[in-house]
Coordinates of C-alpha atoms and ligand atoms in Angstrom, one line a residue:
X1 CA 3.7 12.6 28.4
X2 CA 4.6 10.6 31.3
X3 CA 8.8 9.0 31.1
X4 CA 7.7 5.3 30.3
X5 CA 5.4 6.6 27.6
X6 CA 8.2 8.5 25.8
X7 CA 10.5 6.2 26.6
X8 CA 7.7 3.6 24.8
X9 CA 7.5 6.5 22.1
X10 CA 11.3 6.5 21.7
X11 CA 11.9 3.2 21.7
X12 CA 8.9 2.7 18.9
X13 CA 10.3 5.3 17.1
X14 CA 14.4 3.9 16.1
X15 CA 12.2 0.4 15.2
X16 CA 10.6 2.6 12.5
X17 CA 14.0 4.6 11.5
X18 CA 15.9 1.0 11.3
X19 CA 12.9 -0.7 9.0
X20 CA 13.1 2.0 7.0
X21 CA 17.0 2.0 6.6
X22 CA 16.0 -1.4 5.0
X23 CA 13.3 -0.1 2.6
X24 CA 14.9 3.1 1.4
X25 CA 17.5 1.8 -0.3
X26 CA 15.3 -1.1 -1.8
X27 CA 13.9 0.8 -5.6
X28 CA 10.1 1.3 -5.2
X29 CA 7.2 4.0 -4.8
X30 CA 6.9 4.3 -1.0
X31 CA 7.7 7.5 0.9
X32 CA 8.8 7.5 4.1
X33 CA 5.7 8.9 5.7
X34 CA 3.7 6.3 3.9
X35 CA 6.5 3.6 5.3
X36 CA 5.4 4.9 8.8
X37 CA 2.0 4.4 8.2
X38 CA 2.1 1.1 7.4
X39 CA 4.9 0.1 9.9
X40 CA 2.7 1.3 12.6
X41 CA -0.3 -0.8 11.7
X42 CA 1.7 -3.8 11.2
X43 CA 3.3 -3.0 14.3
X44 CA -0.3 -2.8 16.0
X45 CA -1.2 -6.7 14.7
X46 CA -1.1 -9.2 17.5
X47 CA 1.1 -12.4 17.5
X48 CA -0.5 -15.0 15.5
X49 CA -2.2 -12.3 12.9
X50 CA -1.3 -12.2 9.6
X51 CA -0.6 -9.1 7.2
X52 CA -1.3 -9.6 3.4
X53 CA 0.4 -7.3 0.8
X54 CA -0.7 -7.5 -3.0
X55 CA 2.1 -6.3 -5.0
X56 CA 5.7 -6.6 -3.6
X57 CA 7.6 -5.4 -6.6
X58 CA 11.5 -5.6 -5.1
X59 CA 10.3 -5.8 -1.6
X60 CA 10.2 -2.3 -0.1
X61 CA 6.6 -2.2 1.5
X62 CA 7.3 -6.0 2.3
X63 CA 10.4 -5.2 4.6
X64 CA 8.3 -2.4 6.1
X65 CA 5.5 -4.7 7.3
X66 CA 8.0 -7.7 7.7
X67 CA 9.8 -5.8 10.1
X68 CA 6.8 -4.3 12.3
X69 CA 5.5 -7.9 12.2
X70 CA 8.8 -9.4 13.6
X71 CA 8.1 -7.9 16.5
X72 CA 4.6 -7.9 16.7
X73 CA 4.6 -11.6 16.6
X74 CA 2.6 -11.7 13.3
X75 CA 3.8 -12.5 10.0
X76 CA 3.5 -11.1 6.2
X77 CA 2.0 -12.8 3.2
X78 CA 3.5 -11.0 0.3
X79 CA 2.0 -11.5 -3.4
X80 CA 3.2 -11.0 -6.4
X81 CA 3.4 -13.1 -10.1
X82 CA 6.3 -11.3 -10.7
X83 CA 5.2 -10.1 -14.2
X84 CA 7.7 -9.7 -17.3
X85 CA 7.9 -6.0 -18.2
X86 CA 9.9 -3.1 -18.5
X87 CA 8.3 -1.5 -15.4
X88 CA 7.7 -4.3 -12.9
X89 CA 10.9 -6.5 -13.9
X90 CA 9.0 -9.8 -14.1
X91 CA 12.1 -12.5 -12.7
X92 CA 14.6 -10.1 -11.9
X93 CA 12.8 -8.3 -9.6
X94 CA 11.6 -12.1 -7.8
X95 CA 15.5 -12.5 -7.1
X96 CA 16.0 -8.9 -6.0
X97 CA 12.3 -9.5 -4.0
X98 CA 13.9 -12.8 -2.2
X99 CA 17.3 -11.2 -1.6
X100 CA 16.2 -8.3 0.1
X101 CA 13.4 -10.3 2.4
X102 CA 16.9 -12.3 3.3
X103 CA 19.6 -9.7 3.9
X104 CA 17.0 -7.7 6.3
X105 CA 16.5 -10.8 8.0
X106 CA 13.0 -11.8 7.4
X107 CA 13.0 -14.7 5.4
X108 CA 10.6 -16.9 8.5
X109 CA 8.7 -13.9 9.1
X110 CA 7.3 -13.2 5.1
X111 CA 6.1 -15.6 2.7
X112 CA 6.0 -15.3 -0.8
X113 CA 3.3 -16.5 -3.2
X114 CA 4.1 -16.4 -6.5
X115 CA 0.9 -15.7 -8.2
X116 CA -2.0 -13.0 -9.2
X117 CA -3.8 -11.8 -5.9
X118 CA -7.2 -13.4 -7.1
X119 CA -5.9 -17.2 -7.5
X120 CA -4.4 -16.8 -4.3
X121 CA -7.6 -15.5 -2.7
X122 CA -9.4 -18.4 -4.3
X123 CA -7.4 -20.8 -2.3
X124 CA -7.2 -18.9 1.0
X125 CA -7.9 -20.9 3.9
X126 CA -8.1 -18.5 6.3
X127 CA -9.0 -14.7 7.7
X128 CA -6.8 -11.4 7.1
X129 CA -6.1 -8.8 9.7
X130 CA -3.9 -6.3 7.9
X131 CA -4.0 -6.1 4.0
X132 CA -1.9 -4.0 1.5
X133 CA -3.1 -3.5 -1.7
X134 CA 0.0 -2.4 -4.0
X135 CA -0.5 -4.7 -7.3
X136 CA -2.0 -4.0 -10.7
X137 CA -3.6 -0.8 -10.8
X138 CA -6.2 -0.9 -13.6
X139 CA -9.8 -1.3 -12.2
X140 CA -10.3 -5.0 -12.4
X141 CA -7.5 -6.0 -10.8
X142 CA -7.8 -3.6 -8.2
X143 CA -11.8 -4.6 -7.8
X144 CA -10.7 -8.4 -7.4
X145 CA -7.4 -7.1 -5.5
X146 CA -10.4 -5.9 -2.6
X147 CA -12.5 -8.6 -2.5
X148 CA -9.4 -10.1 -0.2
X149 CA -11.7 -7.4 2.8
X150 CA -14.7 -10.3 2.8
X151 CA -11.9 -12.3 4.7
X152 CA -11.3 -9.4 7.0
X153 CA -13.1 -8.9 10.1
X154 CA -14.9 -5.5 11.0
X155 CA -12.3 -2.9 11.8
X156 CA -9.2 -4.3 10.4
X157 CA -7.0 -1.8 8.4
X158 CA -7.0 -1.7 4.9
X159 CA -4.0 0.2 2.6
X160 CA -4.5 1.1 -0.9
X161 CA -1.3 2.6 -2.8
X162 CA -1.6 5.4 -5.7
X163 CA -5.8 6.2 -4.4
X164 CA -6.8 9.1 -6.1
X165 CA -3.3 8.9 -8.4
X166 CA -4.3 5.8 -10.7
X167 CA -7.5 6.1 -12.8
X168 CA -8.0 2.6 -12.6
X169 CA -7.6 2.2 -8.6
X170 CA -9.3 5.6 -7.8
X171 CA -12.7 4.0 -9.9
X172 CA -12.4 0.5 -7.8
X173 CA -12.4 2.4 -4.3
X174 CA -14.8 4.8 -5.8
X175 CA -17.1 1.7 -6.5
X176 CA -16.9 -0.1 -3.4
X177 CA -18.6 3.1 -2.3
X178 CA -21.3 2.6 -4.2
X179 CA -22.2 -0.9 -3.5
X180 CA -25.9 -0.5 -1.1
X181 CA -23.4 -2.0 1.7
X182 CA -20.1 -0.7 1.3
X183 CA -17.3 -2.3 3.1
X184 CA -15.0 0.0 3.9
X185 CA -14.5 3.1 6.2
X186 CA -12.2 6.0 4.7
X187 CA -9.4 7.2 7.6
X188 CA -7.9 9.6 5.4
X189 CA -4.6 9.6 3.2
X190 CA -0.9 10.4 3.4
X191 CA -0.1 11.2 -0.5
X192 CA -1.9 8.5 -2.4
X193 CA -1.6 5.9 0.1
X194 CA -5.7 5.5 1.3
X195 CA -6.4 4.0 4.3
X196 CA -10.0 2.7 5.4
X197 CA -11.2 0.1 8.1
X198 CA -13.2 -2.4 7.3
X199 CA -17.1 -1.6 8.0
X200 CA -20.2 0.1 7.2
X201 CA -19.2 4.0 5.9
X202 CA -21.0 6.8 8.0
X203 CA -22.6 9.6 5.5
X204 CA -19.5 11.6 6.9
X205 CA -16.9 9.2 5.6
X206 CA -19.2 8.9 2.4
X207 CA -18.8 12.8 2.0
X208 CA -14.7 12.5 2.9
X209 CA -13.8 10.3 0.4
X210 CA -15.7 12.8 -1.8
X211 CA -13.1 15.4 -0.8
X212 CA -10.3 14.0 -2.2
X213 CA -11.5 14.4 -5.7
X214 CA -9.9 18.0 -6.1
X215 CA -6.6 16.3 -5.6
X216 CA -7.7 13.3 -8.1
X217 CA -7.8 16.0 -10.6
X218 CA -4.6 17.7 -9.9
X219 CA -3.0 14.4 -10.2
X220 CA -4.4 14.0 -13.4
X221 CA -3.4 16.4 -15.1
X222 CA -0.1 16.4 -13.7
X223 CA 0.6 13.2 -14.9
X224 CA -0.3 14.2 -18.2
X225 CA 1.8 17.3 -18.4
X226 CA 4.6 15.3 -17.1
X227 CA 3.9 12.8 -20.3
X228 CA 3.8 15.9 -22.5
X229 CA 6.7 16.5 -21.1
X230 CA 5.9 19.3 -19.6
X231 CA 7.6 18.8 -15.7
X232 CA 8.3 22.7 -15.7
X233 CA 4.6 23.3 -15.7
X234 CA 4.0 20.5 -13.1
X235 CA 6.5 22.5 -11.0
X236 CA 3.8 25.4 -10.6
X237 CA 1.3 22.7 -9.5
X238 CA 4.0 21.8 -6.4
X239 CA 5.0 18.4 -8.3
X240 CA 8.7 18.3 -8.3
X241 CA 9.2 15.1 -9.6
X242 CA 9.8 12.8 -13.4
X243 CA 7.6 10.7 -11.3
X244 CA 3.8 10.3 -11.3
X245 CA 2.3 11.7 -8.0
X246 CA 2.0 8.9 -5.3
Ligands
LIG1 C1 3.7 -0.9 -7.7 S1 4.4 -2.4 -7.7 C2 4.5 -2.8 -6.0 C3 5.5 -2.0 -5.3 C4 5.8 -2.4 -3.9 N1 4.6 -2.5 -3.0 C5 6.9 -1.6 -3.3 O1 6.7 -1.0 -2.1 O2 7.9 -1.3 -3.9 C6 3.1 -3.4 -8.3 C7 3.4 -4.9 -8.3 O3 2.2 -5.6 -8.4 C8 2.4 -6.8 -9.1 N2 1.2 -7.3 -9.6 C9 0.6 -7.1 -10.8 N3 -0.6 -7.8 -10.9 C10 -0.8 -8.4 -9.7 C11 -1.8 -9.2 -9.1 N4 -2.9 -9.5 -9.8 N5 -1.6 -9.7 -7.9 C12 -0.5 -9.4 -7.1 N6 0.5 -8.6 -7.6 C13 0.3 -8.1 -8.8 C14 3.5 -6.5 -10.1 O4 4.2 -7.6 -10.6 C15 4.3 -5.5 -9.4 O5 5.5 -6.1 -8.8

């Protein structure tokens, strides 16, 4: 690697390390290799672009992107109705969502809209270059959540959280696939976060996505030993965690 490339590399390298010494401490379900993933996408939009996230939650994926697109010149449209509940904090978590977006210094590069992905989408004027899709994860929301790719143009990145985790998300991806024109390309997977481009599949990506179904299943039935309470067992299956696998 010549010196200016590594230099380039360093350089690209401590803007990951301080995004993500925003997003760690900010609760949420994001690893830091998943954190990487997307920073780096977001970090490859051009100024002007915009990034969409469904599902912001407290804002840990949303500083992630906010801070690639800072200084990529793009910006981030983050999505969320903010719903009441134990898990997702309805209100509570909007405040937490708004403060952190503030104290990491983001508030003109991310904007928030307040409401379910598919009324947004309805009133979406324009195209998408990098979406995020983090929201509801039962199979109709997710199905809607990826009809926001008919705004995308070929070859724009496309995340989806808790792929081959969540019943519900797995069986939206999984049907995309079987649509006679699919939209999306798989790329391949760090933990549950799936990461496709948008285009016609090759039977080779076809057969790929078909590969991850061994690790759908272990996922499965680790999540329900771990609610049979059952985490010493989940152990011997390399899940170390009260968590579900993401
Ligand atoms: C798993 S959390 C998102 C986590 C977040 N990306 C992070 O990194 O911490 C899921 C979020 O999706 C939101 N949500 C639920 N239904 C939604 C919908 N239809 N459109 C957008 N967001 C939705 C919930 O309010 C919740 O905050």
């Amino acid at each position: 690697v010549g010196e200016i490339e590594q230099r380039r590399r360093t350089s690209t390298d401590a803007d990951f390390e301080v995004a993500w010494m925003l997003g760690e401490r900010i609760p949420g379900w994001l690893t830091r290799d998943q954190a990487a993933e997307l920073w780096t996408a977001a970090r490859g939009t051009a100024p002007g672009e915009t990034i969409v996230e469904i599902g912001s939650h407290q804002g840990r994926s949303t500083v992630i992107l906010g801070a690639a697109a800072a200084s990529a010149g793009s910006t981030v449209v983050a999505i969320d109705p903010f719903l009441e509940g134990e898990v997702y904090g309805g209100q509570r978590s909007r405040e937490q969502f708004e403060r952190h977006v503030a104290e990491a210094g983001l508030a003109d590069v991310v904007t928030l809209e307040a409401d379910y992905s598919a009324a947004v989408l309805t009133r979406w004027p324009g195209r998408v270059d990098l979406l995020y899709v983090d929201g509801k994860h039962d199979y109709w929301s997710c199905s809607k959540d990826l009809g926001w790719t008919a705004r995308m143009p070929v070859g724009a990145v496309v995340f989806v959280h808790d792929a081959f985790s969540s019943v519900g998300v797995t069986a939206s991806v999984v049907r995309e696939y079987l649509r006679c024109r699919p939209r999306l390309r798989y790329r391949g997977r760090t933990g549950s976060l799936a990461s496709f481009a948008v285009g016609l599949p090759t039977a080779r990506e076809r057969l790929a996505l078909g590969r991850e179904f061994p690790w759908f299943g272990r996922n499965l039935v680790i999540k329900a030993l771990l609610r049979l309470r059952l985490r010493r067992v989940a152990r011997l299956l390399g899940h170390d965690s009260p968590d579900d696998p993401y």
